[in-house]
mmCIF file of C-alpha atoms in Angstrom:
data_model
loop_
_atom_site.group_PDB
_atom_site.id
_atom_site.type_symbol
_atom_site.label_atom_id
_atom_site.label_comp_id
_atom_site.label_asym_id
_atom_site.label_seq_id
_atom_site.Cartn_x
_atom_site.Cartn_y
_atom_site.Cartn_z
ATOM 1 C CA MET B 1 65.804 79.140 129.782
ATOM 2 C CA GLY B 2 64.961 76.335 127.348
ATOM 3 C CA PRO B 3 66.527 77.853 124.188
ATOM 4 C CA LEU B 4 69.583 79.034 126.156
ATOM 5 C CA ARG B 5 70.133 75.591 127.624
ATOM 6 C CA THR B 6 69.811 74.008 124.189
ATOM 7 C CA LYS B 7 72.385 76.394 122.694
ATOM 8 C CA LEU B 8 74.836 75.752 125.528
ATOM 9 C CA ARG B 9 74.538 72.018 125.112
ATOM 10 C CA GLN B 10 74.963 72.268 121.352
ATOM 11 C CA ALA B 11 78.053 74.418 121.832
ATOM 12 C CA ALA B 12 79.517 71.965 124.320
ATOM 13 C CA ASN B 13 78.918 69.014 122.026
ATOM 14 C CA SER B 14 80.062 70.644 118.795
ATOM 15 C CA ARG B 15 83.151 72.647 119.746
ATOM 16 C CA GLY B 16 84.995 69.943 121.644
ATOM 17 C CA GLN B 17 88.152 71.161 123.319
ATOM 18 C CA THR B 18 87.283 74.843 122.866
ATOM 19 C CA ALA B 19 83.993 74.467 124.735
ATOM 20 C CA PHE B 20 85.713 72.367 127.382
ATOM 21 C CA MET B 21 88.368 74.999 128.059
ATOM 22 C CA THR B 22 85.765 77.770 128.015
ATOM 23 C CA ALA B 23 83.817 75.860 130.648
ATOM 24 C CA ALA B 24 86.984 75.596 132.768
ATOM 25 C CA LEU B 25 87.484 79.360 132.480
ATOM 26 C CA VAL B 26 83.882 80.065 133.506
ATOM 27 C CA ILE B 27 84.165 77.651 136.432
ATOM 28 C CA GLY B 28 87.353 79.369 137.602
ATOM 29 C CA PHE B 29 85.635 82.755 137.490
ATOM 30 C CA LEU B 30 82.566 81.501 139.368
ATOM 31 C CA VAL B 31 84.693 79.769 142.011
ATOM 32 C CA GLY B 32 86.684 82.984 142.451
ATOM 33 C CA LEU B 33 83.420 84.829 143.077
ATOM 34 C CA ALA B 34 82.347 82.102 145.517
ATOM 35 C CA VAL B 35 85.577 82.562 147.495
ATOM 36 C CA VAL B 36 84.968 86.311 147.606
ATOM 37 C CA LEU B 37 81.407 85.735 148.809
ATOM 38 C CA LEU B 38 82.608 83.299 151.474
ATOM 39 C CA VAL B 39 85.189 85.821 152.721
ATOM 40 C CA LEU B 40 82.507 88.508 152.964
ATOM 41 C CA LEU B 41 80.057 86.209 154.732
ATOM 42 C CA VAL B 42 82.650 85.053 157.279
ATOM 43 C CA ASP B 43 83.675 88.667 157.894
ATOM 44 C CA GLY B 44 80.023 89.654 158.341
ATOM 45 C CA ALA B 45 79.426 86.902 160.885
ATOM 46 C CA ALA B 46 82.680 87.831 162.639
ATOM 47 C CA ASP B 47 81.521 91.465 162.834
ATOM 48 C CA VAL B 48 78.365 90.312 164.611
ATOM 49 C CA ALA B 49 80.498 88.275 167.016
ATOM 50 C CA ALA B 50 82.739 91.319 167.575
ATOM 51 C CA TRP B 51 79.665 93.421 168.383
ATOM 52 C CA VAL B 52 78.651 90.855 170.997
ATOM 53 C CA HIS B 53 82.237 90.940 172.267
ATOM 54 C CA GLU B 54 81.999 94.688 172.854
ATOM 55 C CA LYS B 55 78.622 94.429 174.582
ATOM 56 C CA VAL B 56 79.867 91.735 176.935
ATOM 57 C CA GLY B 57 82.852 93.857 177.906
ATOM 58 C CA ASN B 58 85.850 92.545 175.960
ATOM 59 C CA SER B 59 86.161 89.244 177.772
ATOM 60 C CA ASN B 60 86.049 85.854 176.081
ATOM 61 C CA VAL B 61 82.741 84.922 177.668
ATOM 62 C CA GLU B 62 80.868 85.851 174.490
ATOM 63 C CA PHE B 63 82.309 82.787 172.762
ATOM 64 C CA PHE B 64 79.971 80.689 174.935
ATOM 65 C CA LEU B 65 77.171 82.332 172.944
ATOM 66 C CA THR B 66 78.596 82.883 169.455
ATOM 67 C CA VAL B 67 80.359 79.534 168.927
ATOM 68 C CA PRO B 68 77.422 77.270 169.933
ATOM 69 C CA LEU B 69 75.037 79.501 167.982
ATOM 70 C CA GLY B 70 77.207 79.316 164.843
ATOM 71 C CA LEU B 71 77.464 75.536 165.056
ATOM 72 C CA PHE B 72 73.737 75.236 165.692
ATOM 73 C CA VAL B 73 72.967 77.317 162.583
ATOM 74 C CA ALA B 74 75.254 75.038 160.538
ATOM 75 C CA TRP B 75 73.501 71.967 161.979
ATOM 76 C CA ALA B 76 70.063 73.409 161.164
ATOM 77 C CA LEU B 77 71.087 74.187 157.580
ATOM 78 C CA ALA B 78 72.361 70.633 157.136
ATOM 79 C CA ARG B 79 69.050 69.224 158.391
ATOM 80 C CA ARG B 80 67.079 71.522 156.117
ATOM 81 C CA PHE B 81 69.031 71.160 152.877
ATOM 82 C CA SER B 82 71.553 68.314 152.822
ATOM 83 C CA ARG B 83 73.493 66.242 155.339
ATOM 84 C CA ASN B 84 76.422 66.383 152.902
ATOM 85 C CA ILE B 85 77.256 69.934 153.979
ATOM 86 C CA GLU B 86 78.149 68.650 157.469
ATOM 87 C CA SER B 87 81.412 67.214 156.183
ATOM 88 C CA GLY B 88 84.608 69.190 155.755
ATOM 89 C CA GLY B 89 84.149 69.003 151.994
ATOM 90 C CA VAL B 90 87.211 67.206 150.653
ATOM 91 C CA THR B 91 86.019 63.661 151.399
ATOM 92 C CA GLU B 92 82.625 64.372 149.862
ATOM 93 C CA THR B 93 84.310 65.725 146.708
ATOM 94 C CA ILE B 94 86.580 62.691 146.365
ATOM 95 C CA SER B 95 83.566 60.403 146.766
ATOM 96 C CA ALA B 96 81.652 62.324 144.110
ATOM 97 C CA VAL B 97 84.484 62.002 141.594
ATOM 98 C CA GLY B 98 85.225 58.354 142.333
ATOM 99 C CA LEU B 99 81.778 56.915 142.996
ATOM 100 C CA ARG B 100 79.126 59.215 141.528
ATOM 101 C CA ALA B 101 80.617 60.261 138.179
ATOM 102 C CA GLY B 102 81.338 63.731 139.532
ATOM 103 C CA TYR B 103 77.828 64.453 140.784
ATOM 104 C CA LEU B 104 77.471 67.104 143.492
ATOM 105 C CA SER B 105 74.119 68.781 143.989
ATOM 106 C CA THR B 106 73.819 72.462 143.087
ATOM 107 C CA ARG B 107 71.542 72.852 146.116
ATOM 108 C CA THR B 108 74.500 72.384 148.464
ATOM 109 C CA ILE B 109 76.401 75.491 147.305
ATOM 110 C CA PHE B 110 74.609 78.275 149.161
ATOM 111 C CA PRO B 111 73.825 76.278 152.338
ATOM 112 C CA LYS B 112 77.514 75.305 152.494
ATOM 113 C CA LEU B 113 78.505 78.969 152.165
ATOM 114 C CA ALA B 114 76.081 79.983 154.903
ATOM 115 C CA SER B 115 76.976 77.168 157.303
ATOM 116 C CA THR B 116 80.713 77.811 156.885
ATOM 117 C CA ALA B 117 80.231 81.531 157.509
ATOM 118 C CA ALA B 118 78.165 80.850 160.645
ATOM 119 C CA THR B 119 80.698 78.353 161.986
ATOM 120 C CA LEU B 120 83.877 80.333 161.316
ATOM 121 C CA GLY B 121 82.441 83.787 161.892
ATOM 122 C CA GLY B 122 81.071 82.722 165.264
ATOM 123 C CA GLY B 123 84.506 81.528 166.339
ATOM 124 C CA GLY B 124 84.379 77.857 165.414
ATOM 125 C CA SER B 125 87.839 76.442 164.845
ATOM 126 C CA GLY B 126 88.339 75.521 161.204
ATOM 127 C CA GLY B 127 89.253 76.890 157.807
ATOM 128 C CA ARG B 128 87.780 77.970 154.499
ATOM 129 C CA GLU B 129 89.762 75.405 152.507
ATOM 130 C CA GLY B 130 87.643 72.260 152.911
ATOM 131 C CA PRO B 131 84.298 74.002 152.362
ATOM 132 C CA ILE B 132 85.504 75.928 149.316
ATOM 133 C CA VAL B 133 86.798 72.685 147.786
ATOM 134 C CA MET B 134 83.281 71.254 147.978
ATOM 135 C CA ILE B 135 81.687 74.502 146.792
ATOM 136 C CA GLY B 136 84.073 74.767 143.846
ATOM 137 C CA ALA B 137 83.548 71.117 142.957
ATOM 138 C CA ALA B 138 79.757 71.599 143.099
ATOM 139 C CA ILE B 139 80.040 74.584 140.760
ATOM 140 C CA GLY B 140 82.108 72.490 138.340
ATOM 141 C CA SER B 141 79.679 69.589 138.599
ATOM 142 C CA SER B 142 76.638 71.791 138.012
ATOM 143 C CA LEU B 143 78.037 73.600 134.970
ATOM 144 C CA SER B 144 79.401 70.454 133.360
ATOM 145 C CA ARG B 145 76.092 68.617 133.793
ATOM 146 C CA TYR B 146 74.184 71.627 132.516
ATOM 147 C CA THR B 147 76.142 71.498 129.257
ATOM 148 C CA ARG B 148 76.151 67.673 129.135
ATOM 149 C CA PHE B 149 79.844 66.967 128.823
ATOM 150 C CA SER B 150 81.016 63.366 128.863
ATOM 151 C CA GLU B 151 81.549 61.644 132.203
ATOM 152 C CA ASP B 152 85.332 61.928 131.968
ATOM 153 C CA ARG B 153 85.150 65.643 131.293
ATOM 154 C CA ILE B 154 82.672 66.123 134.116
ATOM 155 C CA ARG B 155 85.250 64.601 136.464
ATOM 156 C CA SER B 156 87.874 66.951 135.048
ATOM 157 C CA LEU B 157 85.706 70.020 135.616
ATOM 158 C CA VAL B 158 84.712 68.913 139.130
ATOM 159 C CA ALA B 159 88.400 68.573 139.980
ATOM 160 C CA ALA B 160 89.055 71.910 138.275
ATOM 161 C CA GLY B 161 86.466 73.560 140.517
ATOM 162 C CA ALA B 162 87.972 71.990 143.627
ATOM 163 C CA GLY B 163 91.494 73.018 142.639
ATOM 164 C CA ALA B 164 90.270 76.511 141.793
ATOM 165 C CA GLY B 165 88.939 76.836 145.341
ATOM 166 C CA ILE B 166 92.350 76.005 146.813
ATOM 167 C CA GLY B 167 94.143 78.224 144.286
ATOM 168 C CA ALA B 168 91.881 81.167 145.086
ATOM 169 C CA THR B 169 91.970 80.747 148.867
ATOM 170 C CA PHE B 170 95.770 80.663 149.025
ATOM 171 C CA ASN B 171 96.450 82.765 145.916
ATOM 172 C CA ALA B 172 98.434 79.730 144.764
ATOM 173 C CA PRO B 173 97.122 78.303 141.479
ATOM 174 C CA ILE B 174 99.949 75.757 141.199
ATOM 175 C CA ALA B 175 99.047 74.391 144.635
ATOM 176 C CA GLY B 176 95.411 74.253 143.526
ATOM 177 C CA MET B 177 96.372 72.359 140.388
ATOM 178 C CA LEU B 178 98.472 69.815 142.299
ATOM 179 C CA PHE B 179 95.725 69.351 144.887
ATOM 180 C CA ALA B 180 93.113 68.682 142.209
ATOM 181 C CA MET B 181 95.288 66.242 140.283
ATOM 182 C CA GLU B 182 96.796 64.312 143.186
ATOM 183 C CA VAL B 183 94.035 64.373 145.807
ATOM 184 C CA ILE B 184 90.752 64.712 143.908
ATOM 185 C CA LEU B 185 91.571 62.811 140.691
ATOM 186 C CA GLY B 186 94.398 60.677 142.034
ATOM 187 C CA ASN B 187 96.460 60.902 138.842
ATOM 188 C CA LEU B 188 98.365 63.374 136.668
ATOM 189 C CA ALA B 189 96.664 62.555 133.356
ATOM 190 C CA ILE B 190 97.312 65.212 130.711
ATOM 191 C CA ARG B 191 93.680 65.212 129.557
ATOM 192 C CA HIS B 192 92.665 66.726 132.913
ATOM 193 C CA LEU B 193 95.583 69.098 133.345
ATOM 194 C CA ASN B 194 94.642 71.992 131.049
ATOM 195 C CA ALA B 195 91.188 72.531 132.536
ATOM 196 C CA VAL B 196 92.504 72.334 136.096
ATOM 197 C CA VAL B 197 95.284 74.873 135.418
ATOM 198 C CA VAL B 198 92.956 77.330 133.658
ATOM 199 C CA ALA B 199 90.322 77.179 136.421
ATOM 200 C CA SER B 200 92.897 77.554 139.217
ATOM 201 C CA VAL B 201 94.595 80.559 137.634
ATOM 202 C CA VAL B 202 91.345 82.347 136.790
ATOM 203 C CA ALA B 203 89.936 81.758 140.288
ATOM 204 C CA ALA B 204 93.117 83.026 141.970
ATOM 205 C CA VAL B 205 93.231 86.152 139.805
ATOM 206 C CA THR B 206 89.527 86.849 140.361
ATOM 207 C CA THR B 207 89.742 86.534 144.133
ATOM 208 C CA HIS B 208 92.989 88.479 144.428
ATOM 209 C CA THR B 209 91.554 91.295 142.311
ATOM 210 C CA LEU B 210 88.351 91.605 144.319
ATOM 211 C CA VAL B 211 89.512 91.110 147.926
ATOM 212 C CA GLY B 212 93.215 92.007 147.815
ATOM 213 C CA GLU B 213 96.212 90.615 149.658
ATOM 214 C CA GLU B 214 94.903 91.099 153.189
ATOM 215 C CA GLN B 215 92.208 88.429 152.902
ATOM 216 C CA ILE B 216 94.456 85.810 151.290
ATOM 217 C CA LEU B 217 97.093 83.787 153.096
ATOM 218 C CA SER B 218 100.457 84.931 151.757
ATOM 219 C CA SER B 219 104.007 85.423 152.913
ATOM 220 C CA PRO B 220 106.992 87.529 151.839
ATOM 221 C CA GLY B 221 109.695 85.993 149.698
ATOM 222 C CA GLY B 222 112.463 84.016 151.367
ATOM 223 C CA SER B 223 115.985 82.985 150.477
ATOM 224 C CA PHE B 224 117.811 79.664 150.450
ATOM 225 C CA GLU B 225 121.415 80.112 151.535
ATOM 226 C CA ASP B 226 122.711 76.826 152.900
ATOM 227 C CA PRO B 227 121.927 73.269 151.685
ATOM 228 C CA ARG B 228 121.899 72.156 155.328
ATOM 229 C CA GLU B 229 118.610 74.014 155.675
ATOM 230 C CA LEU B 230 117.045 71.099 153.810
ATOM 231 C CA LEU B 231 117.511 68.988 156.936
ATOM 232 C CA LEU B 232 115.233 71.385 158.813
ATOM 233 C CA TYR B 233 112.605 71.058 156.102
ATOM 234 C CA LEU B 234 112.920 67.278 156.335
ATOM 235 C CA LEU B 235 112.447 67.442 160.103
ATOM 236 C CA LEU B 236 109.483 69.788 159.677
ATOM 237 C CA GLY B 237 107.876 67.365 157.236
ATOM 238 C CA LEU B 238 108.251 64.452 159.657
ATOM 239 C CA VAL B 239 106.781 66.476 162.537
ATOM 240 C CA ALA B 240 103.892 67.562 160.302
ATOM 241 C CA VAL B 241 103.178 63.934 159.367
ATOM 242 C CA GLY B 242 103.097 62.980 163.028
ATOM 243 C CA ALA B 243 100.767 65.863 163.863
ATOM 244 C CA ALA B 244 98.496 64.974 160.946
ATOM 245 C CA LEU B 245 98.258 61.319 161.994
ATOM 246 C CA LEU B 246 97.462 62.347 165.558
ATOM 247 C CA PHE B 247 94.833 64.813 164.337
ATOM 248 C CA VAL B 248 93.129 62.177 162.186
ATOM 249 C CA GLN B 249 93.132 59.733 165.112
ATOM 250 C CA ILE B 250 91.581 62.346 167.414
ATOM 251 C CA LEU B 251 88.865 63.001 164.822
ATOM 252 C CA THR B 252 88.168 59.274 164.719
ATOM 253 C CA TRP B 253 87.897 59.098 168.512
ATOM 254 C CA VAL B 254 85.518 62.061 168.590
ATOM 255 C CA ALA B 255 83.342 60.523 165.860
ATOM 256 C CA GLU B 256 83.201 57.216 167.757
ATOM 257 C CA PHE B 257 82.337 59.016 170.974
ATOM 258 C CA LYS B 258 79.571 60.931 169.215
ATOM 259 C CA GLU B 259 78.013 57.744 167.848
ATOM 260 C CA ARG B 260 78.358 55.807 171.085
ATOM 261 C CA TYR B 261 75.845 57.884 172.995
ATOM 262 C CA GLU B 262 72.272 58.538 171.917
ATOM 263 C CA TRP B 263 72.135 62.276 172.399
ATOM 264 C CA PRO B 264 69.447 64.361 170.710
ATOM 265 C CA ASP B 265 70.961 65.702 167.494
ATOM 266 C CA TRP B 266 70.338 69.333 168.372
ATOM 267 C CA THR B 267 72.428 69.068 171.546
ATOM 268 C CA ARG B 268 75.603 68.026 169.748
ATOM 269 C CA PRO B 269 76.488 71.372 168.100
ATOM 270 C CA LEU B 270 75.671 73.179 171.340
ATOM 271 C CA ALA B 271 77.855 70.850 173.424
ATOM 272 C CA ALA B 272 80.716 71.068 170.935
ATOM 273 C CA GLY B 273 80.372 74.856 170.874
ATOM 274 C CA LEU B 274 80.677 75.068 174.646
ATOM 275 C CA VAL B 275 83.841 72.938 174.612
ATOM 276 C CA ILE B 276 85.380 75.117 171.900
ATOM 277 C CA ALA B 277 84.385 78.278 173.770
ATOM 278 C CA ALA B 278 86.150 76.960 176.872
ATOM 279 C CA ILE B 279 89.369 76.715 174.847
ATOM 280 C CA ALA B 280 89.066 80.446 174.110
ATOM 281 C CA LEU B 281 89.466 81.124 177.826
ATOM 282 C CA VAL B 282 93.026 79.814 177.497
ATOM 283 C CA ASP B 283 93.916 81.530 174.199
ATOM 284 C CA ASP B 284 91.320 82.799 171.741
ATOM 285 C CA ARG B 285 93.816 82.699 168.868
ATOM 286 C CA ALA B 286 93.047 78.969 168.611
ATOM 287 C CA LEU B 287 89.538 79.810 167.414
ATOM 288 C CA GLY B 288 88.329 80.820 163.957
ATOM 289 C CA THR B 289 90.355 80.245 160.811
ATOM 290 C CA GLY B 290 93.659 81.374 162.304
ATOM 291 C CA GLN B 291 94.476 83.040 158.995
ATOM 292 C CA SER B 292 95.221 86.527 160.334
ATOM 293 C CA PHE B 293 97.478 85.018 163.005
ATOM 294 C CA LEU B 294 99.352 82.964 160.416
ATOM 295 C CA SER B 295 99.750 85.970 158.116
ATOM 296 C CA GLY B 296 101.318 87.908 160.967
ATOM 297 C CA LEU B 297 103.469 84.954 161.960
ATOM 298 C CA MET B 298 105.000 84.702 158.498
ATOM 299 C CA ARG B 299 106.089 88.342 158.679
ATOM 300 C CA LEU B 300 107.855 88.204 162.020
ATOM 301 C CA GLY B 301 111.361 89.528 162.306
ATOM 302 C CA ASP B 302 114.139 87.462 163.858
ATOM 303 C CA THR B 303 113.996 89.335 167.162
ATOM 304 C CA ASP B 304 110.233 88.850 167.478
ATOM 305 C CA SER B 305 109.998 85.138 166.866
ATOM 306 C CA ILE B 306 112.088 83.322 169.484
ATOM 307 C CA ASP B 307 109.664 83.450 172.416
ATOM 308 C CA LEU B 308 106.679 82.895 170.142
ATOM 309 C CA VAL B 309 108.177 79.777 168.558
ATOM 310 C CA LEU B 310 109.462 78.304 171.827
ATOM 311 C CA TRP B 311 106.461 78.953 174.045
ATOM 312 C CA THR B 312 103.320 80.223 172.320
ATOM 313 C CA LEU B 313 103.164 78.087 169.196
ATOM 314 C CA PRO B 314 103.409 74.661 170.928
ATOM 315 C CA ILE B 315 100.525 75.658 173.206
ATOM 316 C CA LEU B 316 98.473 76.839 170.227
ATOM 317 C CA VAL B 317 99.121 73.561 168.425
ATOM 318 C CA VAL B 318 97.574 71.665 171.338
ATOM 319 C CA LEU B 319 94.623 74.028 171.652
ATOM 320 C CA LYS B 320 93.922 74.043 167.914
#
């Protein structure tokens, strides 16, 4: 490994922009593979949960076993490897770029994959997006440190890895690029843009090629026929802002409640799992990633959607 590492570092230092863009391409490919692996791991854990579902007799009682167990596995992995993998992933990535010169430990990648798979596959309510941002950023951080790029370029490649994760998960490299520039880096500097775009595109193509459309959130094309429709989009944006503010406040309340009482650490994932499992008794579509439900929702015909939008979706919003 010594001679190989030396050659990689020499290449990074001597070829300048070419080496930098090559690193972005490699990061995009590796992040695409990480997304594929995460999809497979979540599906594998979900298959185990489905097997339990069949044995129990197709009721939702099995969630009282699978959800607490998945959260407990994630808790145990965090205690064994790194407390950083307990977070959603985005905040930790922003902190790494802003405060630690882009440093994210390589040792967090596989535990984060495993803990996310256990949580989501068991029925925990969440998504792949936050974890894959952190995983992609850690891949970018590891490769850029391995080749000893400058601190500014390390930040660029960490953001490129994070954006690649979003681009691959949603098959939307432009969204990944905007996320990396606006959220992770906090600016639209041209010196970062090329690497972020290359990584996002390569990751999206890699994931789409290996897992196909069915595992990626996508929707059919739409049409814009009347400028007055923009008022509906404006209203939707305002409602989304209100829901987001409420969600953040609820997270804050839960965090304060958790810290207020001196419970043994191991009881917290089990207690949270039981609460989440109880929600499944009302409607189990509120559990897991919700991605298959959303994919179906975006393909509804006009005659199918009225009752769902008026009655089912508001209830699911509350439960989720």
